[in-house]
Amino acid sequence: MKIKITKARPHKRKPKPTDESTLGFGRLFCDHFFIARHNDKKGWYESAIVPYGPLKLDPAAVCFHYGQAIFEGMKAYRGKDNSIYLFRPTENIKRMNVSAERLCMPAMDPDLFMEGMKKLVLLEKEWIPRGHGTSMYIRPTMIGIENALGVHPSADYLFYIIVGPVGTYYATGFSPTRIFVTEEFVRAAPGGVGYCKAAGNYAASLLASKKAMDMGFTQVLWLDGRERKYVEEVGTSNIFFLIGKNLATPNLSGTILPGVTRDSVIQLARSWGTTVEERPISIDEVTAGIKDGTITEVFASGTAAIVSPVGEIFYKGTNFVVNERKIGPVTERLYNEILQIQYGEKKDPFGWRVKIAGP
Ligand SMILES: *Cc1c(COP(=O)(O)O)cnc(C)c1O
């Protein structure tokens, strides 16, 4: 399908930030976005790159009332020689369509998705910051927009991709997080939508995060919805434990988001000869392991930070301190190697990197 490009007038374009250290995350967007429409009869149609701006939607649009809204999160990286790379983009495309299927939304054509994304990133190439750890964040989104009430799958959809420069997550160095284990709230239940990037999951998590933050914690650790016994995720990231010499992470049971970073950590660690177990991990095993010193590192994984060390886990009135609140050697090695693969500084034996522009 042909993607029609309408460029923003020069005087309508935003000034590019000059100080990369103030970028932060998710507040600044580039001058254009990709958009495509879908209905049952035509399939995907009118795909275009257009000047960034508000969408005009009917107040009765299905997404506002019944939550047919899904998204993805990925990044484009600028290498030292100015090459531009994506990291495992086909994984995000596949995952978006898994989310779409669960929410009765149409699958996005993978070729149109990739093509639209590459064209948009290349059009906005100058926005991709240069500093190590900085990148261009890519947010594909799909919403049901039919204007009709009554709970039903929308007949019309918008798919769009917005992009914007983001700063390095570790502007002030690694600072191990303080995690609150919530027993009051659950993120996902068996048979639900925990494995999808469905917008409603994040709305449902806000109160738990807010309560944890009000108590001085960085994030919540979610337990399983059935027994409140097994560890699932931390905030909006997957979680790993170094237990003795082995890494362990919860298995993908349907209530856990299958992170691309999670999978990259597993593959990379296995390539070093490290055993990685994907299995149920109880919170009691975690607290006992931290206490007796068999668990020496805990970290979260996700696109935003790659890996983020956990320094404290608070459970049932006791604070369990991990590795004296310092980043551990395995966490640090994973961070460095994944970062170097993403920025084209290291051989990529896994074929994860997709170069979309040369130097
Ligand atoms: C996006 C997300 C992750 C991390 O996925 P990545 O593909 O590694 O960025 C983990 N958990 C939740 C709930 C998420 O939304």
mmCIF file of C-alpha atoms and ligand atoms in Angstrom:
data_model
loop_
_atom_site.group_PDB
_atom_site.id
_atom_site.type_symbol
_atom_site.label_atom_id
_atom_site.label_comp_id
_atom_site.label_asym_id
_atom_site.label_seq_id
_atom_site.Cartn_x
_atom_site.Cartn_y
_atom_site.Cartn_z
ATOM 1 C CA MET A 1 0.000 0.000 0.000
ATOM 2 C CA LYS A 2 1.208 3.446 -0.849
ATOM 3 C CA ILE A 3 1.911 5.708 2.125
ATOM 4 C CA LYS A 4 1.060 9.293 1.278
ATOM 5 C CA ILE A 5 3.394 11.812 2.915
ATOM 6 C CA THR A 6 2.219 15.344 3.702
ATOM 7 C CA LYS A 7 5.010 17.400 5.207
ATOM 8 C CA ALA A 8 4.479 19.988 7.910
ATOM 9 C CA ARG A 9 5.118 23.561 6.812
ATOM 10 C CA PRO A 10 8.557 24.717 7.987
ATOM 11 C CA HIS A 11 7.115 27.476 10.213
ATOM 12 C CA LYS A 12 4.840 24.917 11.918
ATOM 13 C CA ARG A 13 7.758 22.689 12.931
ATOM 14 C CA LYS A 14 8.951 22.621 16.516
ATOM 15 C CA PRO A 15 12.453 23.697 17.474
ATOM 16 C CA LYS A 16 14.596 20.658 18.251
ATOM 17 C CA PRO A 17 15.859 20.539 21.821
ATOM 18 C CA THR A 18 19.448 21.643 22.214
ATOM 19 C CA ASP A 19 20.051 20.163 25.657
ATOM 20 C CA GLU A 20 19.660 16.371 25.569
ATOM 21 C CA SER A 21 19.941 16.115 29.344
ATOM 22 C CA THR A 22 16.484 17.703 29.772
ATOM 23 C CA LEU A 23 14.617 15.408 27.360
ATOM 24 C CA GLY A 24 12.981 13.149 29.929
ATOM 25 C CA PHE A 25 10.375 10.715 28.624
ATOM 26 C CA GLY A 26 7.203 11.082 26.584
ATOM 27 C CA ARG A 27 6.633 14.830 26.662
ATOM 28 C CA LEU A 28 8.004 15.896 23.315
ATOM 29 C CA PHE A 29 6.780 14.587 19.945
ATOM 30 C CA CYS A 30 8.136 15.045 16.437
ATOM 31 C CA ASP A 31 6.508 17.035 13.637
ATOM 32 C CA HIS A 32 4.762 14.139 11.871
ATOM 33 C CA PHE A 33 2.922 10.933 12.654
ATOM 34 C CA PHE A 34 1.814 7.855 10.748
ATOM 35 C CA ILE A 35 -1.882 7.042 10.560
ATOM 36 C CA ALA A 36 -4.043 4.393 8.877
ATOM 37 C CA ARG A 37 -7.747 3.576 9.007
ATOM 38 C CA HIS A 38 -9.585 0.283 9.040
ATOM 39 C CA ASN A 39 -13.118 -0.851 8.522
ATOM 40 C CA ASP A 40 -14.574 -4.274 7.962
ATOM 41 C CA LYS A 41 -15.277 -3.703 4.288
ATOM 42 C CA LYS A 42 -12.112 -1.935 3.137
ATOM 43 C CA GLY A 43 -9.532 -3.441 5.510
ATOM 44 C CA TRP A 44 -6.625 -1.006 6.108
ATOM 45 C CA TYR A 45 -6.885 2.105 3.946
ATOM 46 C CA GLU A 46 -5.734 5.735 3.744
ATOM 47 C CA SER A 47 -2.314 5.135 5.242
ATOM 48 C CA ALA A 48 -0.386 8.375 5.478
ATOM 49 C CA ILE A 49 2.306 10.358 7.235
ATOM 50 C CA VAL A 50 0.878 13.735 8.171
ATOM 51 C CA PRO A 51 1.772 16.752 10.352
ATOM 52 C CA TYR A 52 1.458 15.934 14.071
ATOM 53 C CA GLY A 53 -1.741 17.226 15.583
ATOM 54 C CA PRO A 54 -4.971 16.413 17.435
ATOM 55 C CA LEU A 55 -7.334 13.667 16.273
ATOM 56 C CA LYS A 56 -10.957 14.551 15.750
ATOM 57 C CA LEU A 57 -13.065 11.815 17.342
ATOM 58 C CA ASP A 58 -16.748 11.434 18.054
ATOM 59 C CA PRO A 59 -17.530 11.618 21.804
ATOM 60 C CA ALA A 60 -19.315 8.265 21.426
ATOM 61 C CA ALA A 61 -16.168 6.565 20.005
ATOM 62 C CA VAL A 62 -15.909 3.015 21.353
ATOM 63 C CA CYS A 63 -12.350 3.485 22.721
ATOM 64 C CA PHE A 64 -13.533 6.082 25.270
ATOM 65 C CA HIS A 65 -16.325 3.935 26.669
ATOM 66 C CA TYR A 66 -15.311 0.308 26.314
ATOM 67 C CA GLY A 67 -11.547 0.532 26.191
ATOM 68 C CA GLN A 68 -10.670 -0.866 22.775
ATOM 69 C CA ALA A 69 -7.209 0.683 22.888
ATOM 70 C CA ILE A 70 -3.836 -1.049 22.614
ATOM 71 C CA PHE A 71 -0.293 0.156 22.122
ATOM 72 C CA GLU A 72 3.349 -0.820 21.754
ATOM 73 C CA GLY A 73 6.623 0.703 22.907
ATOM 74 C CA MET A 74 9.956 0.519 21.116
ATOM 75 C CA LYS A 75 12.923 2.713 20.190
ATOM 76 C CA ALA A 76 15.179 3.875 17.358
ATOM 77 C CA TYR A 77 18.867 4.340 18.196
ATOM 78 C CA ARG A 78 21.585 6.472 16.616
ATOM 79 C CA GLY A 79 24.992 4.816 16.370
ATOM 80 C CA LYS A 80 28.285 6.720 16.735
ATOM 81 C CA ASP A 81 28.655 6.721 12.927
ATOM 82 C CA ASN A 82 25.091 8.099 12.563
ATOM 83 C CA SER A 83 23.578 4.792 11.462
ATOM 84 C CA ILE A 84 19.986 4.406 12.673
ATOM 85 C CA TYR A 85 18.808 1.116 14.165
ATOM 86 C CA LEU A 86 15.600 -0.491 15.380
ATOM 87 C CA PHE A 87 15.749 -3.309 17.935
ATOM 88 C CA ARG A 88 13.716 -6.490 17.215
ATOM 89 C CA PRO A 89 10.816 -4.526 15.649
ATOM 90 C CA THR A 90 9.058 -7.630 14.331
ATOM 91 C CA GLU A 91 8.570 -8.779 17.941
ATOM 92 C CA ASN A 92 6.603 -5.632 18.737
ATOM 93 C CA ILE A 93 4.557 -5.962 15.550
ATOM 94 C CA LYS A 94 3.666 -9.561 16.445
ATOM 95 C CA ARG A 95 2.829 -8.618 20.022
ATOM 96 C CA MET A 96 0.579 -5.757 18.929
ATOM 97 C CA ASN A 97 -1.423 -8.204 16.851
ATOM 98 C CA VAL A 98 -1.667 -10.611 19.787
ATOM 99 C CA SER A 99 -3.145 -7.728 21.820
ATOM 100 C CA ALA A 100 -5.454 -6.851 18.901
ATOM 101 C CA GLU A 101 -6.813 -10.375 18.673
ATOM 102 C CA ARG A 102 -7.621 -10.499 22.398
ATOM 103 C CA LEU A 103 -9.518 -7.191 22.234
ATOM 104 C CA CYS A 104 -11.446 -8.128 19.045
ATOM 105 C CA MET A 105 -9.513 -5.561 17.027
ATOM 106 C CA PRO A 106 -8.185 -6.110 13.485
ATOM 107 C CA ALA A 107 -4.609 -7.258 12.960
ATOM 108 C CA MET A 108 -2.381 -4.537 11.554
ATOM 109 C CA ASP A 109 -0.739 -5.559 8.277
ATOM 110 C CA PRO A 110 2.854 -6.294 9.438
ATOM 111 C CA ASP A 111 4.388 -4.920 6.227
ATOM 112 C CA LEU A 112 2.418 -1.684 6.400
ATOM 113 C CA PHE A 113 3.307 -1.348 10.108
ATOM 114 C CA MET A 114 7.035 -1.795 9.403
ATOM 115 C CA GLU A 115 6.987 0.428 6.328
ATOM 116 C CA GLY A 116 5.057 3.228 8.056
ATOM 117 C CA MET A 117 7.333 3.076 11.081
ATOM 118 C CA LYS A 118 10.581 3.114 9.057
ATOM 119 C CA LYS A 119 9.390 5.965 6.828
ATOM 120 C CA LEU A 120 8.325 8.021 9.847
ATOM 121 C CA VAL A 121 11.552 7.430 11.784
ATOM 122 C CA LEU A 122 13.634 8.310 8.722
ATOM 123 C CA LEU A 123 11.591 11.449 8.045
ATOM 124 C CA GLU A 124 12.222 12.523 11.675
ATOM 125 C CA LYS A 125 15.819 11.265 11.759
ATOM 126 C CA GLU A 126 17.245 14.622 12.818
ATOM 127 C CA TRP A 127 15.219 14.362 16.030
ATOM 128 C CA ILE A 128 17.059 11.243 17.182
ATOM 129 C CA PRO A 129 19.400 12.426 19.929
ATOM 130 C CA ARG A 130 23.077 11.555 19.942
ATOM 131 C CA GLY A 131 23.974 10.842 23.558
ATOM 132 C CA HIS A 132 24.582 7.293 24.745
ATOM 133 C CA GLY A 133 21.369 5.949 26.234
ATOM 134 C CA THR A 134 19.197 8.520 24.457
ATOM 135 C CA SER A 135 16.890 7.418 21.640
ATOM 136 C CA MET A 136 13.701 8.076 19.738
ATOM 137 C CA TYR A 137 10.725 6.472 21.441
ATOM 138 C CA ILE A 138 8.162 4.897 19.097
ATOM 139 C CA ARG A 139 4.560 4.507 20.248
ATOM 140 C CA PRO A 140 2.277 2.532 17.896
ATOM 141 C CA THR A 141 -1.368 2.739 18.994
ATOM 142 C CA MET A 142 -4.685 1.278 17.830
ATOM 143 C CA ILE A 143 -8.141 2.503 18.912
ATOM 144 C CA GLY A 144 -11.742 1.623 18.081
ATOM 145 C CA ILE A 145 -13.468 4.786 16.848
ATOM 146 C CA GLU A 146 -16.965 3.774 15.758
ATOM 147 C CA ASN A 147 -19.505 6.208 17.215
ATOM 148 C CA ALA A 148 -22.045 3.833 18.712
ATOM 149 C CA LEU A 149 -22.774 2.943 22.308
ATOM 150 C CA GLY A 150 -23.623 -0.538 23.551
ATOM 151 C CA VAL A 151 -20.753 -2.881 24.364
ATOM 152 C CA HIS A 152 -19.564 -4.292 21.047
ATOM 153 C CA PRO A 153 -16.396 -4.430 18.939
ATOM 154 C CA SER A 154 -15.955 -1.235 16.954
ATOM 155 C CA ALA A 155 -16.541 -1.372 13.199
ATOM 156 C CA ASP A 156 -13.880 1.323 12.585
ATOM 157 C CA TYR A 157 -10.297 1.686 13.818
ATOM 158 C CA LEU A 158 -7.384 4.059 13.731
ATOM 159 C CA PHE A 159 -3.812 2.832 13.865
ATOM 160 C CA TYR A 160 -1.175 5.462 14.400
ATOM 161 C CA ILE A 161 2.471 5.835 15.365
ATOM 162 C CA ILE A 162 3.857 8.813 17.218
ATOM 163 C CA VAL A 163 7.569 9.312 17.879
ATOM 164 C CA GLY A 164 9.638 11.603 20.054
ATOM 165 C CA PRO A 165 13.162 11.986 21.439
ATOM 166 C CA VAL A 166 13.772 10.586 24.922
ATOM 167 C CA GLY A 167 16.643 11.099 27.317
ATOM 168 C CA THR A 168 18.747 8.453 28.981
ATOM 169 C CA TYR A 169 16.973 6.627 31.777
ATOM 170 C CA TYR A 170 20.127 6.763 33.845
ATOM 171 C CA ALA A 171 20.891 10.478 33.655
ATOM 172 C CA THR A 172 22.094 10.368 37.267
ATOM 173 C CA GLY A 173 23.543 6.831 37.169
ATOM 174 C CA PHE A 174 21.944 3.574 38.291
ATOM 175 C CA SER A 175 19.839 4.115 41.368
ATOM 176 C CA PRO A 176 18.422 0.838 42.711
ATOM 177 C CA THR A 177 14.663 1.043 43.251
ATOM 178 C CA ARG A 178 12.541 0.466 46.357
ATOM 179 C CA ILE A 179 9.710 -1.932 45.580
ATOM 180 C CA PHE A 180 6.460 -2.400 47.513
ATOM 181 C CA VAL A 181 4.814 -5.832 47.265
ATOM 182 C CA THR A 182 1.086 -5.174 46.963
ATOM 183 C CA GLU A 183 -1.342 -7.699 48.400
ATOM 184 C CA GLU A 184 -4.280 -5.339 48.081
ATOM 185 C CA PHE A 185 -4.292 -4.984 44.273
ATOM 186 C CA VAL A 186 -3.724 -7.329 41.325
ATOM 187 C CA ARG A 187 -2.602 -6.410 37.823
ATOM 188 C CA ALA A 188 -3.952 -9.381 35.916
ATOM 189 C CA ALA A 189 -5.943 -12.556 36.427
ATOM 190 C CA PRO A 190 -5.913 -15.892 34.581
ATOM 191 C CA GLY A 191 -8.066 -15.612 31.479
ATOM 192 C CA GLY A 192 -7.755 -11.812 31.448
ATOM 193 C CA VAL A 193 -5.672 -9.403 29.381
ATOM 194 C CA GLY A 194 -2.409 -9.339 31.371
ATOM 195 C CA TYR A 195 -0.384 -10.532 28.370
ATOM 196 C CA CYS A 196 -1.637 -7.603 26.232
ATOM 197 C CA LYS A 197 -0.519 -3.991 26.083
ATOM 198 C CA ALA A 198 -4.143 -2.953 26.570
ATOM 199 C CA ALA A 199 -4.607 0.655 27.723
ATOM 200 C CA GLY A 200 -7.031 -0.375 30.484
ATOM 201 C CA ASN A 201 -4.335 -2.425 32.244
ATOM 202 C CA TYR A 202 -2.404 0.754 32.966
ATOM 203 C CA ALA A 203 -5.430 2.695 34.216
ATOM 204 C CA ALA A 204 -6.132 -0.221 36.553
ATOM 205 C CA SER A 205 -2.573 -0.127 37.928
ATOM 206 C CA LEU A 206 -2.469 3.578 38.776
ATOM 207 C CA LEU A 207 -3.939 3.416 42.273
ATOM 208 C CA ALA A 208 -1.535 0.711 43.425
ATOM 209 C CA SER A 209 1.438 2.712 42.077
ATOM 210 C CA LYS A 210 0.163 5.900 43.630
ATOM 211 C CA LYS A 211 -0.233 4.304 47.055
ATOM 212 C CA ALA A 212 3.255 2.794 46.837
ATOM 213 C CA MET A 213 4.778 6.104 45.749
ATOM 214 C CA ASP A 214 2.962 7.978 48.519
ATOM 215 C CA MET A 215 4.737 5.655 50.955
ATOM 216 C CA GLY A 216 8.113 6.467 49.386
ATOM 217 C CA PHE A 217 8.498 3.439 47.115
ATOM 218 C CA THR A 218 9.487 3.546 43.456
ATOM 219 C CA GLN A 219 7.045 0.920 42.182
ATOM 220 C CA VAL A 220 4.869 -2.045 43.088
ATOM 221 C CA LEU A 221 5.638 -5.702 42.758
ATOM 222 C CA TRP A 222 2.576 -7.575 41.519
ATOM 223 C CA LEU A 223 1.675 -11.015 42.822
ATOM 224 C CA ASP A 224 -0.576 -13.521 41.055
ATOM 225 C CA GLY A 225 -4.301 -12.781 41.246
ATOM 226 C CA ARG A 226 -5.375 -16.212 42.440
ATOM 227 C CA GLU A 227 -3.244 -16.841 45.543
ATOM 228 C CA ARG A 228 -1.166 -13.666 46.038
ATOM 229 C CA LYS A 229 1.744 -16.061 46.307
ATOM 230 C CA TYR A 230 3.771 -15.900 43.095
ATOM 231 C CA VAL A 231 5.759 -12.948 41.788
ATOM 232 C CA GLU A 232 4.597 -11.651 38.389
ATOM 233 C CA GLU A 233 5.983 -8.243 37.376
ATOM 234 C CA VAL A 234 7.336 -5.023 38.811
ATOM 235 C CA GLY A 235 5.422 -1.904 37.708
ATOM 236 C CA THR A 236 5.384 -2.124 33.913
ATOM 237 C CA SER A 237 8.497 -4.290 33.668
ATOM 238 C CA ASN A 238 9.365 -7.963 33.877
ATOM 239 C CA ILE A 239 11.421 -9.196 36.816
ATOM 240 C CA PHE A 240 14.536 -11.353 37.224
ATOM 241 C CA PHE A 241 16.383 -12.859 40.191
ATOM 242 C CA LEU A 242 19.957 -14.090 40.359
ATOM 243 C CA ILE A 243 19.648 -17.160 42.582
ATOM 244 C CA GLY A 244 23.089 -18.630 43.173
ATOM 245 C CA LYS A 245 24.586 -18.717 39.676
ATOM 246 C CA ASN A 246 21.249 -19.064 37.860
ATOM 247 C CA LEU A 247 18.819 -16.452 36.637
ATOM 248 C CA ALA A 248 15.120 -16.996 37.257
ATOM 249 C CA THR A 249 12.067 -15.160 35.942
ATOM 250 C CA PRO A 250 8.346 -15.938 36.130
ATOM 251 C CA ASN A 251 7.112 -18.118 33.258
ATOM 252 C CA LEU A 252 4.700 -16.588 30.738
ATOM 253 C CA SER A 253 1.472 -17.836 32.235
ATOM 254 C CA GLY A 254 -0.916 -15.467 30.433
ATOM 255 C CA THR A 255 -0.934 -12.898 33.234
ATOM 256 C CA ILE A 256 2.525 -11.586 32.380
ATOM 257 C CA LEU A 257 3.450 -9.262 29.536
ATOM 258 C CA PRO A 258 5.962 -11.061 27.286
ATOM 259 C CA GLY A 259 8.653 -8.362 27.233
ATOM 260 C CA VAL A 260 11.000 -8.139 24.272
ATOM 261 C CA THR A 261 13.711 -7.122 26.747
ATOM 262 C CA ARG A 262 12.824 -10.125 28.940
ATOM 263 C CA ASP A 263 13.372 -12.427 25.977
ATOM 264 C CA SER A 264 16.622 -10.643 25.056
ATOM 265 C CA VAL A 265 17.940 -11.009 28.624
ATOM 266 C CA ILE A 266 17.101 -14.732 28.591
ATOM 267 C CA GLN A 267 18.783 -15.356 25.223
ATOM 268 C CA LEU A 268 21.847 -13.272 26.044
ATOM 269 C CA ALA A 269 22.393 -14.845 29.480
ATOM 270 C CA ARG A 270 21.985 -18.335 27.994
ATOM 271 C CA SER A 271 24.587 -17.494 25.356
ATOM 272 C CA TRP A 272 27.047 -16.864 28.210
ATOM 273 C CA GLY A 273 26.307 -20.350 29.566
ATOM 274 C CA THR A 274 24.100 -19.057 32.397
ATOM 275 C CA THR A 275 21.114 -21.239 33.270
ATOM 276 C CA VAL A 276 17.872 -19.245 33.004
ATOM 277 C CA GLU A 277 14.797 -20.753 34.623
ATOM 278 C CA GLU A 278 11.306 -19.655 33.570
ATOM 279 C CA ARG A 279 9.077 -20.925 36.364
ATOM 280 C CA PRO A 280 6.686 -19.872 39.119
ATOM 281 C CA ILE A 281 8.662 -17.982 41.819
ATOM 282 C CA SER A 282 6.926 -17.475 45.131
ATOM 283 C CA ILE A 283 7.385 -14.281 47.141
ATOM 284 C CA ASP A 284 8.412 -16.484 50.082
ATOM 285 C CA GLU A 285 11.242 -17.973 48.009
ATOM 286 C CA VAL A 286 12.336 -14.421 47.118
ATOM 287 C CA THR A 287 12.346 -13.057 50.661
ATOM 288 C CA ALA A 288 14.032 -16.201 52.067
ATOM 289 C CA GLY A 289 16.662 -16.071 49.290
ATOM 290 C CA ILE A 290 17.467 -12.416 49.915
ATOM 291 C CA LYS A 291 17.685 -13.096 53.660
ATOM 292 C CA ASP A 292 20.016 -16.100 53.419
ATOM 293 C CA GLY A 293 22.118 -14.516 50.679
ATOM 294 C CA THR A 294 21.338 -16.946 47.812
ATOM 295 C CA ILE A 295 19.565 -14.148 45.890
ATOM 296 C CA THR A 296 22.229 -11.551 45.184
ATOM 297 C CA GLU A 297 20.650 -9.540 42.347
ATOM 298 C CA VAL A 298 17.100 -8.518 41.458
ATOM 299 C CA PHE A 299 16.305 -6.407 38.403
ATOM 300 C CA ALA A 300 13.394 -5.280 36.244
ATOM 301 C CA SER A 301 13.574 -5.432 32.428
ATOM 302 C CA GLY A 302 11.851 -3.269 29.812
ATOM 303 C CA THR A 303 12.468 -1.084 26.768
ATOM 304 C CA ALA A 304 12.677 2.149 28.781
ATOM 305 C CA ALA A 305 15.601 1.233 31.057
ATOM 306 C CA ILE A 306 16.830 -2.108 29.558
ATOM 307 C CA VAL A 307 17.454 -3.355 33.105
ATOM 308 C CA SER A 308 16.818 -1.544 36.349
ATOM 309 C CA PRO A 309 18.312 -2.824 39.606
ATOM 310 C CA VAL A 310 15.986 -3.423 42.564
ATOM 311 C CA GLY A 311 17.566 -2.375 45.862
ATOM 312 C CA GLU A 312 14.800 -3.109 48.371
ATOM 313 C CA ILE A 313 11.669 -5.265 48.479
ATOM 314 C CA PHE A 314 9.112 -4.429 51.170
ATOM 315 C CA TYR A 315 6.766 -7.307 52.032
ATOM 316 C CA LYS A 316 4.439 -7.772 55.010
ATOM 317 C CA GLY A 317 6.147 -5.121 57.129
ATOM 318 C CA THR A 318 9.739 -6.177 56.444
ATOM 319 C CA ASN A 319 12.230 -4.489 54.152
ATOM 320 C CA PHE A 320 14.518 -6.929 52.329
ATOM 321 C CA VAL A 321 17.678 -5.216 51.099
ATOM 322 C CA VAL A 322 19.288 -6.677 47.958
ATOM 323 C CA ASN A 323 23.056 -6.516 47.371
ATOM 324 C CA GLU A 324 23.459 -3.557 49.774
ATOM 325 C CA ARG A 325 21.339 -1.465 47.363
ATOM 326 C CA LYS A 326 24.038 -1.604 44.689
ATOM 327 C CA ILE A 327 23.841 -2.704 41.062
ATOM 328 C CA GLY A 328 25.231 -6.248 40.707
ATOM 329 C CA PRO A 329 27.719 -7.525 38.091
ATOM 330 C CA VAL A 330 25.207 -9.627 36.120
ATOM 331 C CA THR A 331 22.704 -6.750 35.911
ATOM 332 C CA GLU A 332 25.456 -4.399 34.781
ATOM 333 C CA ARG A 333 26.807 -6.804 32.160
ATOM 334 C CA LEU A 334 23.316 -7.367 30.722
ATOM 335 C CA TYR A 335 22.761 -3.607 30.552
ATOM 336 C CA ASN A 336 26.067 -2.935 28.809
ATOM 337 C CA GLU A 337 25.827 -5.735 26.265
ATOM 338 C CA ILE A 338 22.217 -5.071 25.256
ATOM 339 C CA LEU A 339 22.957 -1.342 24.985
ATOM 340 C CA GLN A 340 26.012 -2.014 22.814
ATOM 341 C CA ILE A 341 23.984 -4.263 20.509
ATOM 342 C CA GLN A 342 21.260 -1.610 20.231
ATOM 343 C CA TYR A 343 23.741 1.144 19.309
ATOM 344 C CA GLY A 344 25.695 -0.942 16.806
ATOM 345 C CA GLU A 345 28.817 -1.102 18.979
ATOM 346 C CA LYS A 346 28.969 -4.849 19.384
ATOM 347 C CA LYS A 347 28.495 -7.884 17.165
ATOM 348 C CA ASP A 348 24.863 -8.942 17.028
ATOM 349 C CA PRO A 349 24.916 -12.755 16.894
ATOM 350 C CA PHE A 350 21.147 -12.887 17.456
ATOM 351 C CA GLY A 351 20.136 -10.732 14.469
ATOM 352 C CA TRP A 352 18.243 -8.318 16.735
ATOM 353 C CA ARG A 353 19.404 -5.070 15.200
ATOM 354 C CA VAL A 354 17.702 -3.676 12.084
ATOM 355 C CA LYS A 355 19.674 -0.951 10.359
ATOM 356 C CA ILE A 356 17.308 1.486 8.665
ATOM 357 C CA ALA A 357 19.825 4.171 7.660
ATOM 358 C CA GLY A 358 23.547 4.067 6.997
ATOM 359 C CA PRO A 359 26.149 6.540 8.259
HETATM 360 C C1 LIG B 1 5.819 -3.099 28.014
HETATM 361 C C2 LIG B 1 5.770 -3.897 29.274
HETATM 362 C C3 LIG B 1 6.852 -4.710 29.705
HETATM 363 C C4 LIG B 1 8.192 -4.703 29.018
HETATM 364 O O1 LIG B 1 8.150 -5.082 27.698
HETATM 365 P P1 LIG B 1 9.378 -4.696 26.727
HETATM 366 O O2 LIG B 1 8.962 -5.281 25.414
HETATM 367 O O3 LIG B 1 10.585 -5.348 27.285
HETATM 368 O O4 LIG B 1 9.474 -3.212 26.724
HETATM 369 C C5 LIG B 1 6.669 -5.484 30.831
HETATM 370 N N1 LIG B 1 5.517 -5.456 31.535
HETATM 371 C C6 LIG B 1 4.475 -4.679 31.188
HETATM 372 C C7 LIG B 1 3.234 -4.694 31.997
HETATM 373 C C8 LIG B 1 4.568 -3.877 30.045
HETATM 374 O O5 LIG B 1 3.561 -3.088 29.698
#
